Short mmCIF file of C-alpha atoms and ligand atoms in Angstrom, two decimals:
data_model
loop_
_atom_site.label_atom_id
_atom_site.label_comp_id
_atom_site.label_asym_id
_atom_site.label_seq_id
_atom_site.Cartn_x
_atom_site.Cartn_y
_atom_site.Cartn_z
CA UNK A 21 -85.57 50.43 44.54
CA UNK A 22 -82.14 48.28 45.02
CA UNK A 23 -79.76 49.50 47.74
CA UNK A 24 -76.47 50.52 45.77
CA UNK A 25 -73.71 48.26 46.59
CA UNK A 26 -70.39 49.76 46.58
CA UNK A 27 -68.58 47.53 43.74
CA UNK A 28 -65.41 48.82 45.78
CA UNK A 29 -66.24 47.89 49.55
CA UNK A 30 -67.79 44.37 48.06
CA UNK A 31 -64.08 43.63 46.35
CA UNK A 32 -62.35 44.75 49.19
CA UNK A 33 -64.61 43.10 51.61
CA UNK A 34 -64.15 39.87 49.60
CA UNK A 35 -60.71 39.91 48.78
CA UNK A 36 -59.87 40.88 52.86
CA UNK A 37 -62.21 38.10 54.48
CA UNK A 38 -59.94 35.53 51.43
CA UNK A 39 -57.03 36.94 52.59
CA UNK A 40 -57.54 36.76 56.29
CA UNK A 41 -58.61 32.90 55.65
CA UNK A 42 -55.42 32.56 53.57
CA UNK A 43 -53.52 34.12 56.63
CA UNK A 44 -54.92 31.79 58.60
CA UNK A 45 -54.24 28.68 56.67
CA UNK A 46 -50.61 30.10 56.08
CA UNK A 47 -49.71 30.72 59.45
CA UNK A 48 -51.27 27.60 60.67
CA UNK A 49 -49.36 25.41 58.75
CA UNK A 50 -46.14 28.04 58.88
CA UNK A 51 -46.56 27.64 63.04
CA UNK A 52 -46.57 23.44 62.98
CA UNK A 53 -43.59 23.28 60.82
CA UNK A 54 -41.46 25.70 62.53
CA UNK A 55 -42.83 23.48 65.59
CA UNK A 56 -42.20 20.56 63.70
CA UNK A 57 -38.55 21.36 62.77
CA UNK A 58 -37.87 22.87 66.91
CA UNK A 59 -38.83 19.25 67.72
CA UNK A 60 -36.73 17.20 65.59
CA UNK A 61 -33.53 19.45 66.35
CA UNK A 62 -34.63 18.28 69.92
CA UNK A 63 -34.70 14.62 69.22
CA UNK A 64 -31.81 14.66 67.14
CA UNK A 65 -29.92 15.80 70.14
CA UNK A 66 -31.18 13.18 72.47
CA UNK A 67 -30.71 10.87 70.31
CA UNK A 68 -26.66 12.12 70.46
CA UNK A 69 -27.30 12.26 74.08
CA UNK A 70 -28.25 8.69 74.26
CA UNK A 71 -25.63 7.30 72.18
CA UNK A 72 -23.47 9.51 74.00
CA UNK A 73 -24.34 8.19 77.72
CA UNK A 74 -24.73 4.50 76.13
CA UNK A 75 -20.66 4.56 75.67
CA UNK A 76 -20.04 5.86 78.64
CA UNK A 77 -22.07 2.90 81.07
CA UNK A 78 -20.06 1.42 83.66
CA UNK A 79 -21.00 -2.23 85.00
CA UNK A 80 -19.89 -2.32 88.47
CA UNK A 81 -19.88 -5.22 91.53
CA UNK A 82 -22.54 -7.42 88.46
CA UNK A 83 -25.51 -5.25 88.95
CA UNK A 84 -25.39 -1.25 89.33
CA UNK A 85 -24.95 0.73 86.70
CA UNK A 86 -23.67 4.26 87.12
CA UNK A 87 -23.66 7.65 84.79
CA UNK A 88 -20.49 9.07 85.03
CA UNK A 89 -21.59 12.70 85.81
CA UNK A 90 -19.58 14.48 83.41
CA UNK A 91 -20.30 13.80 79.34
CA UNK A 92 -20.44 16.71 77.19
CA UNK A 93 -24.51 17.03 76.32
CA UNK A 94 -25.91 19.17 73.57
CA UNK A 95 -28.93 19.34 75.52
CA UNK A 96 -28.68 20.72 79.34
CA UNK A 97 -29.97 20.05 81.70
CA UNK A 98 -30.69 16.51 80.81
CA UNK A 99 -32.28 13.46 82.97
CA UNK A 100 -31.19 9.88 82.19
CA UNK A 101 -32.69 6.67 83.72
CA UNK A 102 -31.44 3.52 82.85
CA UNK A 103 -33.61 0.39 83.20
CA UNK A 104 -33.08 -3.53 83.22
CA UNK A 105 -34.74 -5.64 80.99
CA UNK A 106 -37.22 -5.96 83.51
CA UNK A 107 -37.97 -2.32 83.67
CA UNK A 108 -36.62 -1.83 87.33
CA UNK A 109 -34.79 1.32 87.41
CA UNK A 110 -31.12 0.22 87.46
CA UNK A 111 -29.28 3.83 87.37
CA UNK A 112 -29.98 7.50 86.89
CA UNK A 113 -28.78 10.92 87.06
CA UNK A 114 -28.72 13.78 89.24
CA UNK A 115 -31.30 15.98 87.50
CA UNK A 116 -34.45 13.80 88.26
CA UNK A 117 -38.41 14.17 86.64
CA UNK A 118 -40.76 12.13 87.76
CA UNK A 119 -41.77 9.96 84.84
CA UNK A 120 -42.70 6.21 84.65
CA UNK A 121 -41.13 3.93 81.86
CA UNK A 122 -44.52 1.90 81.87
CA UNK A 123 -46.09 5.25 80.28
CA UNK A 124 -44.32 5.29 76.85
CA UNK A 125 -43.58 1.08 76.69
CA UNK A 126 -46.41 0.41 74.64
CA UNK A 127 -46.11 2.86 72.13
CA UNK A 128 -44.10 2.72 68.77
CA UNK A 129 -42.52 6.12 68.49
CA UNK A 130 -39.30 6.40 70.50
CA UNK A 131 -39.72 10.74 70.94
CA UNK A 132 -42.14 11.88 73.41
CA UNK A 133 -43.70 15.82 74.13
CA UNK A 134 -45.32 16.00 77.66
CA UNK A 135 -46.24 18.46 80.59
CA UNK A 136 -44.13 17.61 83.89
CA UNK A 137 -45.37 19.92 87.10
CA UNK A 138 -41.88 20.93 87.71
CA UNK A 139 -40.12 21.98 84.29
CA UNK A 140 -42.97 22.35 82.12
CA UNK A 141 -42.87 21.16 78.72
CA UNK A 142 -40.43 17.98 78.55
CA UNK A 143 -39.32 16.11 75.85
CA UNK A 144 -38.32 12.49 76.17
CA UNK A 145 -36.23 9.66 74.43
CA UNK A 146 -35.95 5.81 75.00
CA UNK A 147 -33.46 3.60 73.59
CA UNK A 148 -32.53 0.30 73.86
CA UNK A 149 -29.57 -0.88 75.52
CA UNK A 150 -27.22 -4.37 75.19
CA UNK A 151 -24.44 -3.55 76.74
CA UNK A 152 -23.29 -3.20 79.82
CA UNK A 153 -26.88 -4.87 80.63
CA UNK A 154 -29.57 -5.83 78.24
CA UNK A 155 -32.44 -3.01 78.86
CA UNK A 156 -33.57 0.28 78.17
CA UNK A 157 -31.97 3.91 78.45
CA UNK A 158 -34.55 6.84 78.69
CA UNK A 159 -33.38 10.56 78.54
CA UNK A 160 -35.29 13.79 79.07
CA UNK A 161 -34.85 17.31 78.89
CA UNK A 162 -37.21 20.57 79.78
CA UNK A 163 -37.82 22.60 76.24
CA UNK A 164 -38.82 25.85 77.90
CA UNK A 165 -36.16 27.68 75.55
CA UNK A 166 -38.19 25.77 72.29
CA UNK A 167 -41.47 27.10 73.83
CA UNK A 168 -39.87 30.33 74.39
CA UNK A 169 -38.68 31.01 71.06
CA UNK A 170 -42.14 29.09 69.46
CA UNK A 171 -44.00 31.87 71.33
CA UNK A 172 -41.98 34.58 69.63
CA UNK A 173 -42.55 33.40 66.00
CA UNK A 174 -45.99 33.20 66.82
CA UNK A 175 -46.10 36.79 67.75
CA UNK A 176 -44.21 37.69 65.04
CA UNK A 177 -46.49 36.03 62.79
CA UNK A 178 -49.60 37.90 64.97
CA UNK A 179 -47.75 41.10 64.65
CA UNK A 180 -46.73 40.52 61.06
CA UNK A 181 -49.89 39.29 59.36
CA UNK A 182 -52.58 42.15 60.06
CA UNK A 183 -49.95 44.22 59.07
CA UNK A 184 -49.47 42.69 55.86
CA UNK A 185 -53.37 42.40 55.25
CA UNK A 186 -53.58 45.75 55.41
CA UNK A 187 -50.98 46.44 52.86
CA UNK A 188 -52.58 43.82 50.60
CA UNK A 189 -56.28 46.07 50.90
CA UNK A 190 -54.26 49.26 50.99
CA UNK A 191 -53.17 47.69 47.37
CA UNK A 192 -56.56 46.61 46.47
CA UNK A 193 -58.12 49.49 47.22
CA UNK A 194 -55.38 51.24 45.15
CA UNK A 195 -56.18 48.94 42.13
CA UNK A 196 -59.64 49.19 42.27
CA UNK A 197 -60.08 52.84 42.29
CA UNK A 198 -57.37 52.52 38.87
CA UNK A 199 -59.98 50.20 37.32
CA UNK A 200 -63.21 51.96 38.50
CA UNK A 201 -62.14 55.36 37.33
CA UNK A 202 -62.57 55.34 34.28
CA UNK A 203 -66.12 53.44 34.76
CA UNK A 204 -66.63 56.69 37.56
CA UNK A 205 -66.16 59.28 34.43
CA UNK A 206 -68.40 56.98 31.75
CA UNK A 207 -71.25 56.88 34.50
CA UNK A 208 -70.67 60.93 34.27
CA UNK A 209 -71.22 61.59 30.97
CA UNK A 210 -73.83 59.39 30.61
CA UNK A 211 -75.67 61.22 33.50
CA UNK A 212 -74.98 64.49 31.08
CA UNK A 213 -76.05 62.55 28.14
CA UNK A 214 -79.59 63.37 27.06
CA UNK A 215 -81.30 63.53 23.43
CA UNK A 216 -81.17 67.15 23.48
CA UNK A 217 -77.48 67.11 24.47
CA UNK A 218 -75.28 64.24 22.70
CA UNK A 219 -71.81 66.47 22.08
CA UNK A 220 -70.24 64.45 25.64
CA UNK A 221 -67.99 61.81 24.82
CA UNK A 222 -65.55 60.42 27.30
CA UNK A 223 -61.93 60.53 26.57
CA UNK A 224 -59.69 57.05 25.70
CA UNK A 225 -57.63 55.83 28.18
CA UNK A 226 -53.70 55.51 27.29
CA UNK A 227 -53.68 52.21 28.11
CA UNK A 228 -55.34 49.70 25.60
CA UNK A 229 -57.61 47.09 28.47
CA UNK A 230 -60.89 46.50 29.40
CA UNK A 231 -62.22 49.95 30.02
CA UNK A 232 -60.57 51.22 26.67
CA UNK A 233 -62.96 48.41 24.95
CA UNK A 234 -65.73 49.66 27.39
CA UNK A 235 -65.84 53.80 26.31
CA UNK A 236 -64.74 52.74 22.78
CA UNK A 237 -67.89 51.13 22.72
CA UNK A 238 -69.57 53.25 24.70
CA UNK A 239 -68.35 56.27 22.35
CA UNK A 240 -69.53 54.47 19.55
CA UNK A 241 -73.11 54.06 20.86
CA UNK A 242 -73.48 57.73 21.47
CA UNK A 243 -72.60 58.23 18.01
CA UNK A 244 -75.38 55.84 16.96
CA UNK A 245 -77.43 57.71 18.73
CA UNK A 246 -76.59 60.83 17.77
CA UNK A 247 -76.97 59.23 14.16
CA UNK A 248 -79.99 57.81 15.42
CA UNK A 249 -82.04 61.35 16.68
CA UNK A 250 -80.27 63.39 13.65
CA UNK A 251 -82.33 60.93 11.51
CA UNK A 252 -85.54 61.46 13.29
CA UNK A 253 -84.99 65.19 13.48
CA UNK A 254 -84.58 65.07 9.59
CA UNK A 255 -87.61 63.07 9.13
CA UNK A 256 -89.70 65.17 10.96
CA UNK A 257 -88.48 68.24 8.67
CA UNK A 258 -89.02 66.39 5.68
CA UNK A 259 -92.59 65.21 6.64
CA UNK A 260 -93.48 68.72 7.39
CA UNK A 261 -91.93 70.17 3.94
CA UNK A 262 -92.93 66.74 1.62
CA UNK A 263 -95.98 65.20 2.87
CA UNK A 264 -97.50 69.18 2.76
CA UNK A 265 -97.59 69.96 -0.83
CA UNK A 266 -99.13 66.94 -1.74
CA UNK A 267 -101.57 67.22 1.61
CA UNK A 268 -102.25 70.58 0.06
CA UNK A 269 -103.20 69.62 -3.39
CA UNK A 270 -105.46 66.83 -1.86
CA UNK A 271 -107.07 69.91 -0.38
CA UNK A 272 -107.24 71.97 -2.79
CA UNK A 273 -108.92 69.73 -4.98
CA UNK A 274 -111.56 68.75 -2.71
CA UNK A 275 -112.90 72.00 -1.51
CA UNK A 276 -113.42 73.14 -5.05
CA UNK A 277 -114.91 70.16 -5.75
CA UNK A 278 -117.35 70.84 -2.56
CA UNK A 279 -117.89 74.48 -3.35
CA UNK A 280 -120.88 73.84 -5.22
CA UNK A 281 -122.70 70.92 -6.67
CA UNK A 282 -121.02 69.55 -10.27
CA UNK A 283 -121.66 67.23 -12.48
CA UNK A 284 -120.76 63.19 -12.14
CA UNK A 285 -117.64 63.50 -14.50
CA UNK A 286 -116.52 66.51 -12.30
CA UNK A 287 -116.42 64.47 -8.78
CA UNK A 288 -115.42 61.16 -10.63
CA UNK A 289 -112.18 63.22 -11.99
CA UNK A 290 -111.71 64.65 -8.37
CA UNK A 291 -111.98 61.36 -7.14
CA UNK A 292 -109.24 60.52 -9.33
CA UNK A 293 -106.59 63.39 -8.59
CA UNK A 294 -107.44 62.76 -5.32
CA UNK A 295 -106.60 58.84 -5.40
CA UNK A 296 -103.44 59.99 -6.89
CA UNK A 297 -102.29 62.25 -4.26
CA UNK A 298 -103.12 59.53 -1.57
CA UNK A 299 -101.16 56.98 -3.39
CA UNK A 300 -98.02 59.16 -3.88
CA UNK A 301 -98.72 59.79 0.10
CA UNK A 302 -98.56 56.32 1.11
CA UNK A 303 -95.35 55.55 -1.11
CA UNK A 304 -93.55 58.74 0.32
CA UNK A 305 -94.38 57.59 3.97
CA UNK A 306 -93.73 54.35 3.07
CA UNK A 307 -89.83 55.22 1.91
CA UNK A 308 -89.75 57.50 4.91
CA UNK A 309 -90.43 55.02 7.12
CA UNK A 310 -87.94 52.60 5.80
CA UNK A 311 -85.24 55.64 7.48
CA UNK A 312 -86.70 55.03 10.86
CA UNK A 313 -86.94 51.10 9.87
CA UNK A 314 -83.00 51.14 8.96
CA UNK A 315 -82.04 51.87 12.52
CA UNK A 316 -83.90 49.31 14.08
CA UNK A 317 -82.47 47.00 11.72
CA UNK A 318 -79.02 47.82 12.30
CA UNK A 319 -78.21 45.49 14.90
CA UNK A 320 -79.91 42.52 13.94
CA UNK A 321 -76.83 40.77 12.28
CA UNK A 322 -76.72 37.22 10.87
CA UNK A 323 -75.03 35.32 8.47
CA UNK A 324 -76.79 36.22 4.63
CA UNK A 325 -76.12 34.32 1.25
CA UNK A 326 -75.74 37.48 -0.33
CA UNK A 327 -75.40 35.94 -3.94
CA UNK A 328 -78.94 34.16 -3.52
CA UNK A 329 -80.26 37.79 -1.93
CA UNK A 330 -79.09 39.63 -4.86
CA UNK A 331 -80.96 36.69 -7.22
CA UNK A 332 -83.80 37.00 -5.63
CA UNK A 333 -83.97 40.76 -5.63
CA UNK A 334 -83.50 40.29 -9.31
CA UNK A 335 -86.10 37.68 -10.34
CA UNK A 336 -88.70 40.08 -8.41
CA UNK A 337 -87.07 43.65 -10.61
CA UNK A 338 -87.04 41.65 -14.09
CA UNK A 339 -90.84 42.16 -14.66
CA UNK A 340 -90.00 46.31 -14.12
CA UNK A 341 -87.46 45.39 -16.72
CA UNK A 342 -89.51 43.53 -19.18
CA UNK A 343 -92.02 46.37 -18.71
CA UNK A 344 -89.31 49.07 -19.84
CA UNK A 345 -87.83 46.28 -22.33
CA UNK A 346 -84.62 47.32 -21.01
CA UNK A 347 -81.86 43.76 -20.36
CA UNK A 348 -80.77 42.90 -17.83
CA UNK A 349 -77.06 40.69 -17.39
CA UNK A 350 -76.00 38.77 -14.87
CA UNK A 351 -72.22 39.13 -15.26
CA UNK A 352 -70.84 37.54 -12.22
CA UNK A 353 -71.84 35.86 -9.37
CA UNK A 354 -69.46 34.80 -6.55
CA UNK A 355 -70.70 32.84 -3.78
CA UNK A 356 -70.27 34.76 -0.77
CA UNK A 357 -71.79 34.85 2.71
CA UNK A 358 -71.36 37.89 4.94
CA UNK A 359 -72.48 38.41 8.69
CA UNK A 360 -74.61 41.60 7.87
CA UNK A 361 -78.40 42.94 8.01
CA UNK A 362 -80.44 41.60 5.25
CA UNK A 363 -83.04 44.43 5.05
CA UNK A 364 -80.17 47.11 4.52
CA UNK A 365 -78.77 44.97 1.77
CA UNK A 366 -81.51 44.33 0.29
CA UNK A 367 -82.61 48.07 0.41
CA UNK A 368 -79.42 48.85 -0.86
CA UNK A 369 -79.73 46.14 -4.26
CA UNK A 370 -83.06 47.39 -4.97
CA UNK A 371 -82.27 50.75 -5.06
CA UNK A 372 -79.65 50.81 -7.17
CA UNK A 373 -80.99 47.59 -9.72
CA UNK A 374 -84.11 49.78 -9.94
CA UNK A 375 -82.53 53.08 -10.78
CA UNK A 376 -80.61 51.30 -13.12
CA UNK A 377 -83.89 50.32 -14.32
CA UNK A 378 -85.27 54.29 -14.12
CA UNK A 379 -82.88 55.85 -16.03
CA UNK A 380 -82.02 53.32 -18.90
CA UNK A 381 -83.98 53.97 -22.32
CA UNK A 382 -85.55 51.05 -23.97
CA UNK A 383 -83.04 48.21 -25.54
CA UNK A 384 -80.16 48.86 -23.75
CA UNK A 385 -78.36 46.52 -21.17
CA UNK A 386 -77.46 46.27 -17.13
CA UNK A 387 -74.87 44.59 -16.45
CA UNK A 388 -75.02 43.45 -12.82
CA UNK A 389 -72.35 41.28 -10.80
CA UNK A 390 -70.87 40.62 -7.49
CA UNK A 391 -67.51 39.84 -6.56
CA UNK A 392 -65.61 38.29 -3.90
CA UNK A 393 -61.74 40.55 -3.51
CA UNK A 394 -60.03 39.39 -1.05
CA UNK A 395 -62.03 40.59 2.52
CA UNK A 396 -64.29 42.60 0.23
CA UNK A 397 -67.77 42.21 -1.58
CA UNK A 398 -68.05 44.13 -5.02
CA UNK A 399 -71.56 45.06 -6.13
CA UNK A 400 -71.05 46.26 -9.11
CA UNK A 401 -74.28 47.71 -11.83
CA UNK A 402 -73.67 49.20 -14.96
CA UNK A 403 -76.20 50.54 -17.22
CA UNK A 404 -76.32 51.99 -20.76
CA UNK A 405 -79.03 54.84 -19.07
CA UNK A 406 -78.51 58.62 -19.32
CA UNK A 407 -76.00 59.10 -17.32
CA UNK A 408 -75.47 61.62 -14.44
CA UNK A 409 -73.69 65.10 -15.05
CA UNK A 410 -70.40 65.71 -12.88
CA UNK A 411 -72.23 68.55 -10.94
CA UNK A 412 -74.87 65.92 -9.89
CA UNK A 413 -72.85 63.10 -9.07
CA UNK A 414 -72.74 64.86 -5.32
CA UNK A 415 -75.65 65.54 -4.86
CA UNK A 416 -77.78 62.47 -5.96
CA UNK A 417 -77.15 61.26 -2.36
CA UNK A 418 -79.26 63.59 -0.31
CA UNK A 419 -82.85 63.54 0.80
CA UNK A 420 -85.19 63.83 -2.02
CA UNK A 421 -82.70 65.33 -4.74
CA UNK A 422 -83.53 64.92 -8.41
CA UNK A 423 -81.66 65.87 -10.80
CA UNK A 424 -83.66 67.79 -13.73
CA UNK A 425 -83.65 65.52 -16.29
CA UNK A 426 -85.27 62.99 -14.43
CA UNK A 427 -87.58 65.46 -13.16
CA UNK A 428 -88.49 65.88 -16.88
CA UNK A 429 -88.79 62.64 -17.39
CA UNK A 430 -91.27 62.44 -15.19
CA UNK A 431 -89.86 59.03 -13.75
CA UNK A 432 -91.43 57.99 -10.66
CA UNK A 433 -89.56 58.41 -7.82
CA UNK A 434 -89.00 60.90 -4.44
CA UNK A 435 -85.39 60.77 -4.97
CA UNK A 436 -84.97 58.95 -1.64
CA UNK A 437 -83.48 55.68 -2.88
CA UNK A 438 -80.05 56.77 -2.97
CA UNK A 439 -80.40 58.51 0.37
CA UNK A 440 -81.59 55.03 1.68
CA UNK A 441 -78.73 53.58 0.14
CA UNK A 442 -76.21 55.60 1.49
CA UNK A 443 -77.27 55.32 5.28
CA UNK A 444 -77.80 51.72 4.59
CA UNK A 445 -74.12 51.60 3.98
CA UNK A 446 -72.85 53.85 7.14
CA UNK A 447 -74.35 51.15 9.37
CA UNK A 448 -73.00 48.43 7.15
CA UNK A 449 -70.00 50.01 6.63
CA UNK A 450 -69.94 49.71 3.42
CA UNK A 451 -69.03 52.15 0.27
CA UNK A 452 -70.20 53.69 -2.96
CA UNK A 453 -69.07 55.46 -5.72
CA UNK A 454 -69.97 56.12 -9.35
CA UNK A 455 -68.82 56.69 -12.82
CA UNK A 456 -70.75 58.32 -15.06
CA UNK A 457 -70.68 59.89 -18.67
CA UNK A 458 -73.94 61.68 -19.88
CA UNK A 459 -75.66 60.45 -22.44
CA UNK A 460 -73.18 57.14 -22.31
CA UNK A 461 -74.50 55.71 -18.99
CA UNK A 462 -73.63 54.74 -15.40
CA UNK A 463 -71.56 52.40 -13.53
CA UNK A 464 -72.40 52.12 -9.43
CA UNK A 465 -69.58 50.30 -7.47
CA UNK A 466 -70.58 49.37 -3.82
CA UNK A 467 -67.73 48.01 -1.73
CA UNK A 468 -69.23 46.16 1.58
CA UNK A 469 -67.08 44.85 4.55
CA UNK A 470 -68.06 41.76 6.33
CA UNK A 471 -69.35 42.69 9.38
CA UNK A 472 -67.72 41.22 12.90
CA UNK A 473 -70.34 39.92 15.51
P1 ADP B 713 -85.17 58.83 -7.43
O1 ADP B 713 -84.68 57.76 -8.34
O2 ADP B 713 -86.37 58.48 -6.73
O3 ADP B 713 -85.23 60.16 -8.11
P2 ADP B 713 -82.70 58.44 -6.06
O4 ADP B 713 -82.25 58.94 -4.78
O5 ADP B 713 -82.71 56.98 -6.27
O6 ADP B 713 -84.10 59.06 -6.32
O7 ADP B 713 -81.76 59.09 -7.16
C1 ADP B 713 -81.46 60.46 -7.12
C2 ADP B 713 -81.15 60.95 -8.50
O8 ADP B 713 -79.95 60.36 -8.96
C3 ADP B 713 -82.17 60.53 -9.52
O9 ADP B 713 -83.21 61.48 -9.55
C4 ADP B 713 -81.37 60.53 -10.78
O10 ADP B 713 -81.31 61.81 -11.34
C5 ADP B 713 -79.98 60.16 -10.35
N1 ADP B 713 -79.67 58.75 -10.63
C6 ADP B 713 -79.63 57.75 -9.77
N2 ADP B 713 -79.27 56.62 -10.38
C7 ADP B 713 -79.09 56.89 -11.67
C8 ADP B 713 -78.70 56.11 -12.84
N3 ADP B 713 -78.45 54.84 -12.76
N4 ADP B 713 -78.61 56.77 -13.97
C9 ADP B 713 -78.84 58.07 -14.04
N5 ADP B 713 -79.21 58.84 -13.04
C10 ADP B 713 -79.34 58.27 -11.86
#
């Protein structure tokens, strides 16, 4: 079996190793450009230092050059060293590094960063000169105090960012225990969830996201299922109470039969009441199957010409109608295409087309047609039959209801087609109601919805 991996200490785990690298990264290149500024404040002040001790040069006796000991520096303490343009040292100040001019000649930048034994860190700044003499001026000063205060942002920034990693998982954590919730409590129920036990259904969140989608939809699929296991639970009554009269009869007929020995015509009309019984028994299964059939079909959705269904479920009922010589009219026929089952739809044309068919005397007319209102599909059949009474019209729906008259009539049928109708409609969401006068006829209006994949 697969370890469990906490969907909570993987986020967190993730998010804190990304935001430790972004830490990282951030303070890196926080660090150099605090650096970065520190040392341009520092040669922007030499160079004022230079320009300063440039004006102040005194030319004495043709060759020395002397650095009158007082000029008001930014920087302190400084060292300046003045060379000819032969790089012999030609003057210099009191505060003295040891540093040789030959070191930073042949490179182009004019700002220098270096270690010196005695005063640490040093920063240092050459300049040409014209007058008094033709040569070069280079100044230096210790940046200890830069250091210093670099130092101290970096702890800050050491101090600072665990701190603020912390916050950002203490946050995290926060928001993923908000998001995983409401997962927690559907994982819940669905442990109490069983066949036996399919009342549980979690409560919506207030806020419309993700996770409302996610127990929407996982509400709706314990109603299907609860649909789903109150259909078998029906069909398993109903087998026991329809398949046993007939199973009975079947029986019946053959024990007397075997009871004692009878004559040819005697078996042959057993034989026949029996083939009877057997072939009612394989259409009832057969329509009480197509229950159990429906709710595997109810997810497989695709896009369905329903006009050419609804021809072709005609062409193959005419014959029935030619049979009864009752008409059938075409009296509209939009082109429309739905995203639905085709099965169900089918199911749910044939049944109705057909009991159209059932219950119309000879020489009278259907009129069939389907119509395209606005988001809506009309199905609409109207025959010139028999018509249902008003205390009937509620109760043609159930399992195996018949009215009377049709009883009488001794029409085939196990009244289940308007049964299979109905639930064909709940999982297409689709409608049906009827108007009928007795003795005038019946008009069936189906209403379907296109169905959203
Ligand atoms: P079945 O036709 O097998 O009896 P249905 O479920 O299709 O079963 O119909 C249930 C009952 O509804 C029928 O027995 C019949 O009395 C009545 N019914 C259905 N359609 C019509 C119709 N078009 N005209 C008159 N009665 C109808």
């Amino acid at each position: 079996m697969n370890r469990k991996i906490s969907l909570k200490k993987f986020v967190l785990w993730w998010l804190g190793a990304f935001i430790l690298f972004l830490l990282i990264v951030f303070n890196t290149i926080m660090y150099n450009m605090v650096k970065k500024s520190f040392y341009e404040r520092v040669k922007e002040d030499l160079c004022l230092v230079t320009k300063k001790v440039k004006n102040t040069l005194i030319l004495r006796d043709d060759k020395i050059i002397t650095i009158p000991p007082k000029i008001d520096y930014p920087i302190n303490p400084v060292m300046i060293k003045v060379f000819n343009k032969k790089h012999h040292l030609v003057a210099k100040s009191i505060e003295f590094m040891n540093i040789k001019l030959y070191e930073f000649l042949q490179k182009e930048s004019k700002f220098f960063i270096m270690n010196n034994e005695r005063y640490g860190h040093i920063a240092i700044y050459l300049s040409k000169i014209e007058t008094p003499i033709e040569g070069i001026i280079l100044i230096a000063t210790p940046i200890a105090r830069i250091d210093a205060k670099l130092e101290d942002v970096l702890i800050k920034m050491l101090i600072l960012s665990p701190i603020l990693l912390l916050l950002l998982l203490l946050g995290a954590n926060w928001m993923v225990d908000t998001i995983l919730n409401p997962v927690r409590k559907v994982t819940l129920t669905a442990n109490k969830i069983s066949v036996g036990d399919l009342e549980n259904s979690i409560p919506l969140p207030t806020k419309y996201d993700e996770i409302y989608e996610l127990v929407k939809s996982f509400n709706k699929m314990v109603e299907r299922l609860k649909d789903g296991v109150l259909t078998i639970e029906r069909f398993n009554s109903d087998i026991s109470h329809e398949l046993k009269t007939p199973l009975t009869v079947l029986k019946g007929e053959l024990e007397i039969a075997l009871r004692k020995d009878r004559n040819i015509d005697y078996y042959k009309h057993t034989l026949n009441v029996s083939l009877n019984e057997v072939n009612y028994l394989i259409d009832l299964v057969e329509e009480m199957l197509f229950f159990a059939k429906m709710e595997i079909e109810r997810d497989k959705i695709e896009e369905i010409f329903v006009d050419e269904l609804l021809l072709q479920v005609m062409s193959k009922l005419s014959k029935q109608a030619k049979q009864q010589n009752v008409f059938l009219h075409l009296k509209r026929l939009d082109s429309i295409n739905l995203y639905t089952n085709s099965v169900l739809l089918k199911a749910v044309f044939i049944n109705i087309i057909n009991n159209a068919i059932k219950y119309t005397p000879q020489n009278k007319n259907i009129y069939i047609s389907l119509i395209k209102k606005d988001k809506k599909v009309l199905f609409i059949v109207k025959d010139e039959g028999i018509g249902i009474s008003q205390d009937e019209i509620n109760k043609i729906t159930e399992r195996f209801y018949r009215s009377e008259k049709s009883r009488n009539r001794a029409v085939k049928g196990f009244g289940l087609g308007l049964s299979i109708v109905e639930r064909a409609l709940r999982i297409l969401n689709g409608n049906i109601a009827f108007n009928s006068k007795e003795g005038l006829g019946t008009e069936v209006i189906i209403e379907l919805e296109s169905i959203k994949i």
